[in-house]
Amino acid sequence: MDEHFVTRALVSAHESCPVARLAAGLGPGPFALVLLFVSPEADVAAVVSESSRAWPGARIAGCTTAGEISGAGYEEESIVAVGFRANHFAAETFLIQNLSTLAADTLSDTLLHIRQTLARDHGHLAQEFALLLVDGLSAREDELASALAAATGAMPLIGGSAGDGVHFRETRVFEGGRHLPNAAVISVIRGDCPLRPFKMDHIKPTERRMVVTEANPAARIVRCINGEPAVREYARLIGMEPESVNTLTFAIHPLTVRMGDRHHVRAIQRVLPSGELLFFSAIDEGMVLTIAEPHDLVGHLSTELQALKDPADPVAVLAFDCILRRIEAQERQMTGPVSELLRQH
């Protein structure tokens, strides 16, 4: 990374003074924004509290993780900090508490006001994007993105869901000195270097389709597929026994929904004791799902990352990975090659 634009630092989650080490790694600043991606193995409360003192002039945002990515590739049980230098960026953040009661109009108005204020005060910084980090157990990501759509307009909106490893018990997002579950944080960033949003996946849809015939959309639970108990029918369509279905199964037999000419993943989180399927993303009765198959994770990633170098090497790449993609890499013993690609890029 170009130290004059964006800088990063990495420490173990078990480090005795992690924020001091991170501050030394990021350098003197000043920073407009510092992002923190924190393993749940760390003392999350202490990290968030100390970060406000370590970078008093910066906006602070972040979340807990299900694994981290650094310049060395895939990481576990670590803390990653990313600093956007104030001589090239300006940023504002706001915390959305209690995702159970979203007020769409208020959220949209707040985001629009932040964008207008940044444009007025930092109009010389022509590039703009927003970063959204959401409690991964809230089941509100799609609803929240929809509520913000009117205020984002053509501005790129990127981000991901907070994790807690593979425990699925409690995830947290950070803003300033606060760390909360059932919340989200939005960072609006303006900068003077070109920005390019990107999205990549290595799956290809098959001809096998299914229809959600009974569901609880609010809880993202599918009870029946094609009129049959959900896990039993899913297992039949992929040629497995229901009792053999596990997290790796969801990684190598993902489900997608077609929107326009693109297929978007509808990832399964786990099988409930009742045999119902709990999804990571929005689901509804009548939805037609297509079974997809992963194809050459390493080769596809290499091609896509190389494409980001055209017309010039990026000074920084801020990337969010899917937990199922990471599980696939681990179970298929591809973590090494994937990490090597991440190191190169």
mmCIF file of C-alpha atoms in Angstrom:
data_model
loop_
_atom_site.group_PDB
_atom_site.id
_atom_site.type_symbol
_atom_site.label_atom_id
_atom_site.label_comp_id
_atom_site.label_asym_id
_atom_site.label_seq_id
_atom_site.Cartn_x
_atom_site.Cartn_y
_atom_site.Cartn_z
ATOM 1 C CA MET A 1 0.000 0.000 0.000
ATOM 2 C CA ASP A 2 1.088 3.561 -0.695
ATOM 3 C CA GLU A 3 1.841 5.003 2.732
ATOM 4 C CA HIS A 4 0.681 8.432 1.609
ATOM 5 C CA PHE A 5 -2.905 7.259 0.996
ATOM 6 C CA VAL A 6 -3.853 4.195 3.023
ATOM 7 C CA THR A 7 -1.856 2.270 5.595
ATOM 8 C CA ARG A 8 -2.522 -0.932 7.532
ATOM 9 C CA ALA A 9 -1.353 -2.829 10.595
ATOM 10 C CA LEU A 10 -1.826 -6.323 12.009
ATOM 11 C CA VAL A 11 -1.407 -7.753 15.522
ATOM 12 C CA SER A 12 -2.396 -10.953 17.292
ATOM 13 C CA ALA A 13 -5.724 -10.895 19.118
ATOM 14 C CA HIS A 14 -3.807 -12.130 22.156
ATOM 15 C CA GLU A 15 -1.298 -9.241 22.148
ATOM 16 C CA SER A 16 -1.081 -7.557 25.560
ATOM 17 C CA CYS A 17 -1.229 -3.990 24.156
ATOM 18 C CA PRO A 18 -2.787 -4.452 20.717
ATOM 19 C CA VAL A 19 -3.935 -0.886 20.047
ATOM 20 C CA ALA A 20 -0.521 0.583 20.828
ATOM 21 C CA ARG A 21 1.029 -1.889 18.393
ATOM 22 C CA LEU A 22 -1.573 -1.058 15.767
ATOM 23 C CA ALA A 23 -0.998 2.675 16.191
ATOM 24 C CA ALA A 24 2.743 2.177 15.738
ATOM 25 C CA GLY A 25 2.068 0.086 12.631
ATOM 26 C CA LEU A 26 -0.262 2.633 11.036
ATOM 27 C CA GLY A 27 2.199 5.469 11.598
ATOM 28 C CA PRO A 28 1.743 9.020 12.840
ATOM 29 C CA GLY A 29 -1.285 10.036 10.768
ATOM 30 C CA PRO A 30 -3.350 12.128 11.008
ATOM 31 C CA PHE A 31 -6.148 9.871 9.787
ATOM 32 C CA ALA A 32 -9.631 10.717 8.581
ATOM 33 C CA LEU A 33 -10.861 7.191 9.305
ATOM 34 C CA VAL A 34 -9.475 4.092 11.013
ATOM 35 C CA LEU A 35 -11.214 0.769 10.346
ATOM 36 C CA LEU A 36 -10.807 -2.061 12.839
ATOM 37 C CA PHE A 37 -11.513 -5.716 12.054
ATOM 38 C CA VAL A 38 -11.250 -7.609 15.318
ATOM 39 C CA SER A 39 -11.261 -11.323 16.036
ATOM 40 C CA PRO A 40 -13.781 -12.222 18.772
ATOM 41 C CA GLU A 41 -10.815 -13.852 20.538
ATOM 42 C CA ALA A 42 -9.584 -10.347 21.419
ATOM 43 C CA ASP A 43 -10.758 -8.175 24.312
ATOM 44 C CA VAL A 44 -13.137 -6.327 22.015
ATOM 45 C CA ALA A 45 -14.307 -3.784 24.604
ATOM 46 C CA ALA A 46 -10.729 -2.786 25.461
ATOM 47 C CA VAL A 47 -9.692 -2.521 21.797
ATOM 48 C CA VAL A 48 -12.608 -0.239 20.953
ATOM 49 C CA SER A 49 -12.144 1.920 24.059
ATOM 50 C CA GLU A 50 -8.418 2.371 23.535
ATOM 51 C CA SER A 51 -8.819 3.114 19.809
ATOM 52 C CA SER A 52 -10.543 6.423 20.523
ATOM 53 C CA ARG A 53 -7.542 7.522 22.576
ATOM 54 C CA ALA A 54 -5.008 6.195 20.068
ATOM 55 C CA TRP A 55 -6.532 8.138 17.142
ATOM 56 C CA PRO A 56 -8.324 11.121 18.763
ATOM 57 C CA GLY A 57 -8.824 13.051 15.526
ATOM 58 C CA ALA A 58 -10.089 10.140 13.435
ATOM 59 C CA ARG A 59 -13.460 8.548 12.902
ATOM 60 C CA ILE A 60 -13.380 4.939 14.144
ATOM 61 C CA ALA A 61 -15.506 2.147 12.641
ATOM 62 C CA GLY A 62 -15.274 -1.613 12.468
ATOM 63 C CA CYS A 63 -16.649 -4.973 13.498
ATOM 64 C CA THR A 64 -15.871 -8.421 14.842
ATOM 65 C CA THR A 65 -14.878 -11.036 12.293
ATOM 66 C CA ALA A 66 -15.002 -14.648 11.170
ATOM 67 C CA GLY A 67 -11.349 -14.492 10.125
ATOM 68 C CA GLU A 68 -9.236 -11.622 8.859
ATOM 69 C CA ILE A 69 -7.289 -10.702 5.705
ATOM 70 C CA SER A 70 -3.924 -8.958 5.794
ATOM 71 C CA GLY A 71 -1.010 -8.363 3.466
ATOM 72 C CA ALA A 72 0.063 -11.933 4.277
ATOM 73 C CA GLY A 73 -3.291 -13.406 3.196
ATOM 74 C CA TYR A 74 -5.768 -15.210 5.398
ATOM 75 C CA GLU A 75 -5.379 -14.609 9.130
ATOM 76 C CA GLU A 76 -6.999 -16.070 12.258
ATOM 77 C CA GLU A 77 -7.290 -14.625 15.782
ATOM 78 C CA SER A 78 -5.861 -11.268 14.786
ATOM 79 C CA ILE A 79 -6.761 -7.586 14.585
ATOM 80 C CA VAL A 80 -6.409 -5.623 11.360
ATOM 81 C CA ALA A 81 -6.399 -1.813 11.283
ATOM 82 C CA VAL A 82 -6.704 0.254 8.100
ATOM 83 C CA GLY A 83 -6.001 3.978 8.203
ATOM 84 C CA PHE A 84 -7.173 6.521 5.590
ATOM 85 C CA ARG A 85 -4.793 9.475 5.779
ATOM 86 C CA ALA A 86 -6.383 12.877 6.341
ATOM 87 C CA ASN A 87 -4.368 14.604 3.621
ATOM 88 C CA HIS A 88 -6.163 12.476 1.000
ATOM 89 C CA PHE A 89 -9.500 11.551 2.621
ATOM 90 C CA ALA A 90 -12.360 12.936 4.679
ATOM 91 C CA ALA A 91 -14.893 10.732 6.459
ATOM 92 C CA GLU A 92 -17.993 10.758 8.632
ATOM 93 C CA THR A 93 -19.604 7.828 10.437
ATOM 94 C CA PHE A 94 -22.921 7.167 12.085
ATOM 95 C CA LEU A 95 -24.153 4.290 14.205
ATOM 96 C CA ILE A 96 -27.553 2.688 13.654
ATOM 97 C CA GLN A 97 -28.760 1.108 16.875
ATOM 98 C CA ASN A 98 -31.547 -1.439 17.379
ATOM 99 C CA LEU A 99 -31.887 -2.842 13.865
ATOM 100 C CA SER A 100 -35.174 -4.434 14.931
ATOM 101 C CA THR A 101 -36.903 -1.070 14.434
ATOM 102 C CA LEU A 102 -35.490 0.508 11.280
ATOM 103 C CA ALA A 103 -36.823 3.964 10.370
ATOM 104 C CA ALA A 104 -36.129 4.133 6.632
ATOM 105 C CA ASP A 105 -36.937 7.826 6.146
ATOM 106 C CA THR A 106 -34.755 8.917 9.071
ATOM 107 C CA LEU A 107 -31.828 6.783 7.919
ATOM 108 C CA SER A 108 -32.057 8.076 4.381
ATOM 109 C CA ASP A 109 -32.225 11.688 5.565
ATOM 110 C CA THR A 110 -29.227 11.226 7.881
ATOM 111 C CA LEU A 111 -27.100 9.678 5.159
ATOM 112 C CA LEU A 112 -28.050 12.385 2.686
ATOM 113 C CA HIS A 113 -27.166 15.082 5.217
ATOM 114 C CA ILE A 114 -23.739 13.508 5.833
ATOM 115 C CA ARG A 115 -23.042 13.351 2.110
ATOM 116 C CA GLN A 116 -24.051 16.969 1.624
ATOM 117 C CA THR A 117 -21.911 18.135 4.552
ATOM 118 C CA LEU A 118 -18.842 16.276 3.291
ATOM 119 C CA ALA A 119 -19.371 17.636 -0.238
ATOM 120 C CA ARG A 120 -19.656 21.183 1.111
ATOM 121 C CA ASP A 121 -16.608 20.983 3.382
ATOM 122 C CA HIS A 122 -14.404 18.756 1.204
ATOM 123 C CA GLY A 123 -15.555 19.437 -2.334
ATOM 124 C CA HIS A 124 -11.982 19.189 -3.598
ATOM 125 C CA LEU A 125 -12.104 15.454 -2.818
ATOM 126 C CA ALA A 126 -14.076 14.291 -5.823
ATOM 127 C CA GLN A 127 -14.346 10.543 -5.175
ATOM 128 C CA GLU A 128 -17.000 9.215 -2.794
ATOM 129 C CA PHE A 129 -18.116 5.857 -1.422
ATOM 130 C CA ALA A 130 -19.901 4.421 1.617
ATOM 131 C CA LEU A 131 -18.944 1.446 3.761
ATOM 132 C CA LEU A 132 -21.684 -0.450 5.622
ATOM 133 C CA LEU A 133 -20.880 -2.933 8.410
ATOM 134 C CA VAL A 134 -23.856 -4.782 9.908
ATOM 135 C CA ASP A 135 -24.430 -7.209 12.781
ATOM 136 C CA GLY A 136 -24.266 -10.542 10.952
ATOM 137 C CA LEU A 137 -26.922 -12.114 13.183
ATOM 138 C CA SER A 138 -29.458 -9.314 12.822
ATOM 139 C CA ALA A 139 -31.055 -10.617 9.597
ATOM 140 C CA ARG A 140 -31.461 -6.962 8.597
ATOM 141 C CA GLU A 141 -28.722 -6.456 5.980
ATOM 142 C CA ASP A 142 -31.030 -6.450 2.938
ATOM 143 C CA GLU A 143 -33.670 -4.308 4.624
ATOM 144 C CA LEU A 144 -31.039 -1.813 5.744
ATOM 145 C CA ALA A 145 -29.430 -1.548 2.306
ATOM 146 C CA SER A 146 -32.862 -0.988 0.795
ATOM 147 C CA ALA A 147 -33.641 1.745 3.333
ATOM 148 C CA LEU A 148 -30.414 3.545 2.411
ATOM 149 C CA ALA A 149 -30.800 3.185 -1.363
ATOM 150 C CA ALA A 150 -32.562 6.505 -1.945
ATOM 151 C CA ALA A 151 -29.728 8.407 -0.252
ATOM 152 C CA THR A 152 -26.854 6.454 -1.809
ATOM 153 C CA GLY A 153 -27.968 6.994 -5.396
ATOM 154 C CA ALA A 154 -25.020 6.325 -7.706
ATOM 155 C CA MET A 155 -22.511 6.392 -4.841
ATOM 156 C CA PRO A 156 -20.871 2.956 -4.426
ATOM 157 C CA LEU A 157 -21.987 1.141 -1.270
ATOM 158 C CA ILE A 158 -19.730 -1.700 -0.132
ATOM 159 C CA GLY A 159 -19.280 -3.666 3.068
ATOM 160 C CA GLY A 160 -20.077 -6.862 4.890
ATOM 161 C CA SER A 161 -21.587 -8.537 7.923
ATOM 162 C CA ALA A 162 -19.839 -8.737 11.282
ATOM 163 C CA GLY A 163 -18.912 -12.262 12.377
ATOM 164 C CA ASP A 164 -17.869 -14.205 15.453
ATOM 165 C CA GLY A 165 -15.900 -17.041 13.909
ATOM 166 C CA VAL A 166 -18.293 -19.936 13.251
ATOM 167 C CA HIS A 167 -20.106 -19.628 16.583
ATOM 168 C CA PHE A 168 -23.085 -17.505 15.391
ATOM 169 C CA ARG A 169 -23.787 -16.294 18.931
ATOM 170 C CA GLU A 170 -22.987 -12.561 19.059
ATOM 171 C CA THR A 171 -21.397 -10.139 16.632
ATOM 172 C CA ARG A 172 -20.554 -6.496 17.241
ATOM 173 C CA VAL A 173 -19.999 -3.338 15.223
ATOM 174 C CA PHE A 174 -17.950 -0.339 16.366
ATOM 175 C CA GLU A 175 -18.348 3.411 16.025
ATOM 176 C CA GLY A 176 -16.167 5.780 17.988
ATOM 177 C CA GLY A 177 -15.811 4.239 21.434
ATOM 178 C CA ARG A 178 -18.997 2.174 21.199
ATOM 179 C CA HIS A 179 -19.371 -1.525 20.381
ATOM 180 C CA LEU A 180 -22.867 -2.943 20.035
ATOM 181 C CA PRO A 181 -24.784 -6.000 18.839
ATOM 182 C CA ASN A 182 -27.929 -5.599 16.722
ATOM 183 C CA ALA A 183 -26.432 -2.482 15.138
ATOM 184 C CA ALA A 184 -24.746 -1.179 12.000
ATOM 185 C CA VAL A 185 -22.215 1.528 11.221
ATOM 186 C CA ILE A 186 -21.998 3.522 8.010
ATOM 187 C CA SER A 187 -18.831 5.341 6.982
ATOM 188 C CA VAL A 188 -19.021 7.882 4.155
ATOM 189 C CA ILE A 189 -15.598 8.572 2.663
ATOM 190 C CA ARG A 190 -14.425 11.180 0.162
ATOM 191 C CA GLY A 191 -10.973 10.992 -1.372
ATOM 192 C CA ASP A 192 -8.768 12.375 -4.101
ATOM 193 C CA CYS A 193 -7.734 9.069 -5.688
ATOM 194 C CA PRO A 194 -9.865 7.084 -8.178
ATOM 195 C CA LEU A 195 -12.131 4.426 -6.653
ATOM 196 C CA ARG A 196 -13.340 1.202 -8.253
ATOM 197 C CA PRO A 197 -15.933 -1.017 -6.572
ATOM 198 C CA PHE A 198 -15.715 -4.708 -7.511
ATOM 199 C CA LYS A 199 -17.533 -7.973 -6.837
ATOM 200 C CA MET A 200 -16.370 -11.472 -7.642
ATOM 201 C CA ASP A 201 -17.539 -15.037 -7.118
ATOM 202 C CA HIS A 202 -16.386 -18.328 -8.599
ATOM 203 C CA ILE A 203 -19.698 -20.144 -8.803
ATOM 204 C CA LYS A 204 -21.687 -21.142 -11.875
ATOM 205 C CA PRO A 205 -25.442 -21.897 -11.829
ATOM 206 C CA THR A 206 -26.610 -25.354 -12.889
ATOM 207 C CA GLU A 207 -29.961 -26.364 -14.404
ATOM 208 C CA ARG A 208 -31.222 -27.685 -11.039
ATOM 209 C CA ARG A 209 -33.852 -25.412 -9.527
ATOM 210 C CA MET A 210 -36.188 -25.446 -6.543
ATOM 211 C CA VAL A 211 -39.053 -23.361 -5.210
ATOM 212 C CA VAL A 212 -39.408 -22.140 -1.635
ATOM 213 C CA THR A 213 -42.922 -23.278 -0.711
ATOM 214 C CA GLU A 214 -42.981 -22.436 3.006
ATOM 215 C CA ALA A 215 -40.821 -19.887 4.818
ATOM 216 C CA ASN A 216 -40.527 -17.349 7.606
ATOM 217 C CA PRO A 217 -38.987 -14.409 5.708
ATOM 218 C CA ALA A 218 -38.499 -12.257 8.816
ATOM 219 C CA ALA A 219 -36.326 -14.948 10.420
ATOM 220 C CA ARG A 220 -34.755 -16.046 7.086
ATOM 221 C CA ILE A 221 -35.943 -19.608 7.679
ATOM 222 C CA VAL A 222 -37.056 -21.933 4.885
ATOM 223 C CA ARG A 223 -39.334 -24.703 6.099
ATOM 224 C CA CYS A 224 -40.274 -26.415 2.831
ATOM 225 C CA ILE A 225 -38.775 -26.676 -0.667
ATOM 226 C CA ASN A 226 -40.882 -28.083 -3.507
ATOM 227 C CA GLY A 227 -43.483 -28.980 -0.884
ATOM 228 C CA GLU A 228 -41.041 -31.178 1.036
ATOM 229 C CA PRO A 229 -39.108 -30.583 4.303
ATOM 230 C CA ALA A 230 -36.335 -28.150 3.400
ATOM 231 C CA VAL A 231 -33.153 -30.035 4.316
ATOM 232 C CA ARG A 232 -34.472 -33.315 2.926
ATOM 233 C CA GLU A 233 -35.317 -31.830 -0.457
ATOM 234 C CA TYR A 234 -32.081 -29.816 -0.641
ATOM 235 C CA ALA A 235 -30.108 -32.967 0.154
ATOM 236 C CA ARG A 236 -31.996 -34.981 -2.488
ATOM 237 C CA LEU A 237 -31.294 -32.416 -5.195
ATOM 238 C CA ILE A 238 -27.538 -32.433 -4.492
ATOM 239 C CA GLY A 239 -27.365 -36.215 -4.120
ATOM 240 C CA MET A 240 -26.715 -36.416 -0.372
ATOM 241 C CA GLU A 241 -28.365 -37.807 2.733
ATOM 242 C CA PRO A 242 -29.942 -35.127 4.959
ATOM 243 C CA GLU A 243 -27.888 -36.135 7.997
ATOM 244 C CA SER A 244 -24.671 -35.569 6.001
ATOM 245 C CA VAL A 245 -25.441 -31.932 5.160
ATOM 246 C CA ASN A 246 -23.075 -29.520 6.943
ATOM 247 C CA THR A 247 -21.392 -26.141 6.503
ATOM 248 C CA LEU A 248 -19.014 -27.445 3.819
ATOM 249 C CA THR A 249 -22.052 -28.686 1.880
ATOM 250 C CA PHE A 250 -23.397 -25.142 1.713
ATOM 251 C CA ALA A 251 -20.026 -23.913 0.419
ATOM 252 C CA ILE A 252 -19.757 -26.427 -2.413
ATOM 253 C CA HIS A 253 -23.481 -26.508 -3.274
ATOM 254 C CA PRO A 254 -24.540 -22.852 -2.888
ATOM 255 C CA LEU A 255 -27.971 -21.584 -3.831
ATOM 256 C CA THR A 256 -28.562 -18.522 -5.988
ATOM 257 C CA VAL A 257 -31.464 -16.370 -7.081
ATOM 258 C CA ARG A 258 -31.572 -14.774 -10.524
ATOM 259 C CA MET A 259 -32.038 -11.005 -10.718
ATOM 260 C CA GLY A 260 -31.928 -9.709 -14.263
ATOM 261 C CA ASP A 261 -29.018 -11.377 -16.020
ATOM 262 C CA ARG A 262 -27.057 -12.122 -12.813
ATOM 263 C CA HIS A 263 -27.261 -14.814 -10.173
ATOM 264 C CA HIS A 264 -26.878 -13.684 -6.554
ATOM 265 C CA VAL A 265 -25.958 -16.096 -3.780
ATOM 266 C CA ARG A 266 -28.506 -16.917 -1.093
ATOM 267 C CA ALA A 267 -26.175 -18.622 1.363
ATOM 268 C CA ILE A 268 -27.410 -21.125 3.948
ATOM 269 C CA GLN A 269 -26.066 -20.578 7.469
ATOM 270 C CA ARG A 270 -27.058 -23.889 9.072
ATOM 271 C CA VAL A 271 -29.625 -26.659 9.445
ATOM 272 C CA LEU A 272 -31.936 -26.144 12.413
ATOM 273 C CA PRO A 273 -32.850 -29.094 14.662
ATOM 274 C CA SER A 274 -36.306 -29.051 13.054
ATOM 275 C CA GLY A 275 -34.794 -29.749 9.604
ATOM 276 C CA GLU A 276 -35.463 -26.190 8.461
ATOM 277 C CA LEU A 277 -32.760 -24.136 6.730
ATOM 278 C CA LEU A 278 -31.553 -20.838 8.190
ATOM 279 C CA PHE A 279 -30.218 -18.450 5.542
ATOM 280 C CA PHE A 280 -27.717 -15.590 5.769
ATOM 281 C CA SER A 281 -29.722 -13.401 3.388
ATOM 282 C CA ALA A 282 -33.279 -12.520 2.423
ATOM 283 C CA ILE A 283 -35.572 -15.362 1.451
ATOM 284 C CA ASP A 284 -39.310 -15.613 0.725
ATOM 285 C CA GLU A 285 -42.036 -18.017 -0.332
ATOM 286 C CA GLY A 286 -42.282 -18.464 -4.078
ATOM 287 C CA MET A 287 -38.607 -17.656 -4.612
ATOM 288 C CA VAL A 288 -36.962 -19.824 -7.255
ATOM 289 C CA LEU A 289 -33.494 -20.954 -6.187
ATOM 290 C CA THR A 290 -30.848 -22.412 -8.460
ATOM 291 C CA ILE A 291 -28.166 -24.813 -7.271
ATOM 292 C CA ALA A 292 -24.712 -23.573 -8.237
ATOM 293 C CA GLU A 293 -21.320 -25.246 -8.219
ATOM 294 C CA PRO A 294 -17.950 -23.660 -7.396
ATOM 295 C CA HIS A 295 -15.337 -23.617 -10.171
ATOM 296 C CA ASP A 296 -11.583 -23.207 -9.641
ATOM 297 C CA LEU A 297 -11.508 -20.815 -6.699
ATOM 298 C CA VAL A 298 -7.767 -20.141 -7.037
ATOM 299 C CA GLY A 299 -7.725 -19.644 -10.804
ATOM 300 C CA HIS A 300 -10.762 -17.376 -10.750
ATOM 301 C CA LEU A 301 -9.365 -15.281 -7.903
ATOM 302 C CA SER A 302 -6.061 -14.898 -9.736
ATOM 303 C CA THR A 303 -7.790 -13.658 -12.883
ATOM 304 C CA GLU A 304 -10.041 -11.224 -11.023
ATOM 305 C CA LEU A 305 -7.275 -9.748 -8.876
ATOM 306 C CA GLN A 306 -5.039 -9.353 -11.908
ATOM 307 C CA ALA A 307 -7.838 -7.434 -13.639
ATOM 308 C CA LEU A 308 -7.780 -4.883 -10.806
ATOM 309 C CA LYS A 309 -4.273 -3.900 -11.973
ATOM 310 C CA ASP A 310 -5.646 -2.463 -15.228
ATOM 311 C CA PRO A 311 -4.838 0.340 -15.989
ATOM 312 C CA ALA A 312 -2.516 0.604 -12.942
ATOM 313 C CA ASP A 313 -1.779 -1.138 -9.660
ATOM 314 C CA PRO A 314 -4.220 -0.059 -6.935
ATOM 315 C CA VAL A 315 -2.683 1.682 -3.922
ATOM 316 C CA ALA A 316 -5.020 -0.370 -1.703
ATOM 317 C CA VAL A 317 -7.609 -3.143 -1.963
ATOM 318 C CA LEU A 318 -10.312 -3.291 0.702
ATOM 319 C CA ALA A 319 -11.975 -6.710 0.373
ATOM 320 C CA PHE A 320 -14.681 -8.599 2.251
ATOM 321 C CA ASP A 321 -14.855 -12.382 2.001
ATOM 322 C CA CYS A 322 -17.731 -14.808 2.487
ATOM 323 C CA ILE A 323 -17.321 -17.238 5.379
ATOM 324 C CA LEU A 324 -18.454 -20.141 3.166
ATOM 325 C CA ARG A 325 -15.789 -19.279 0.592
ATOM 326 C CA ARG A 326 -13.187 -19.344 3.348
ATOM 327 C CA ILE A 327 -14.479 -22.691 4.624
ATOM 328 C CA GLU A 328 -14.269 -24.097 1.100
ATOM 329 C CA ALA A 329 -10.650 -22.967 0.805
ATOM 330 C CA GLN A 330 -9.808 -24.566 4.157
ATOM 331 C CA GLU A 331 -11.587 -27.868 3.547
ATOM 332 C CA ARG A 332 -10.168 -28.237 0.046
ATOM 333 C CA GLN A 333 -6.664 -27.348 1.239
ATOM 334 C CA MET A 334 -6.504 -24.181 -0.877
ATOM 335 C CA THR A 335 -5.778 -21.745 1.946
ATOM 336 C CA GLY A 336 -2.083 -21.588 1.016
ATOM 337 C CA PRO A 337 -2.607 -20.729 -2.687
ATOM 338 C CA VAL A 338 -5.363 -18.235 -1.834
ATOM 339 C CA SER A 339 -3.178 -16.508 0.758
ATOM 340 C CA GLU A 340 -0.328 -16.351 -1.747
ATOM 341 C CA LEU A 341 -2.594 -14.571 -4.240
ATOM 342 C CA LEU A 342 -3.740 -12.134 -1.560
ATOM 343 C CA ARG A 343 -0.108 -11.436 -0.660
ATOM 344 C CA GLN A 344 0.718 -10.690 -4.301
ATOM 345 C CA HIS A 345 -2.164 -8.268 -4.665
#
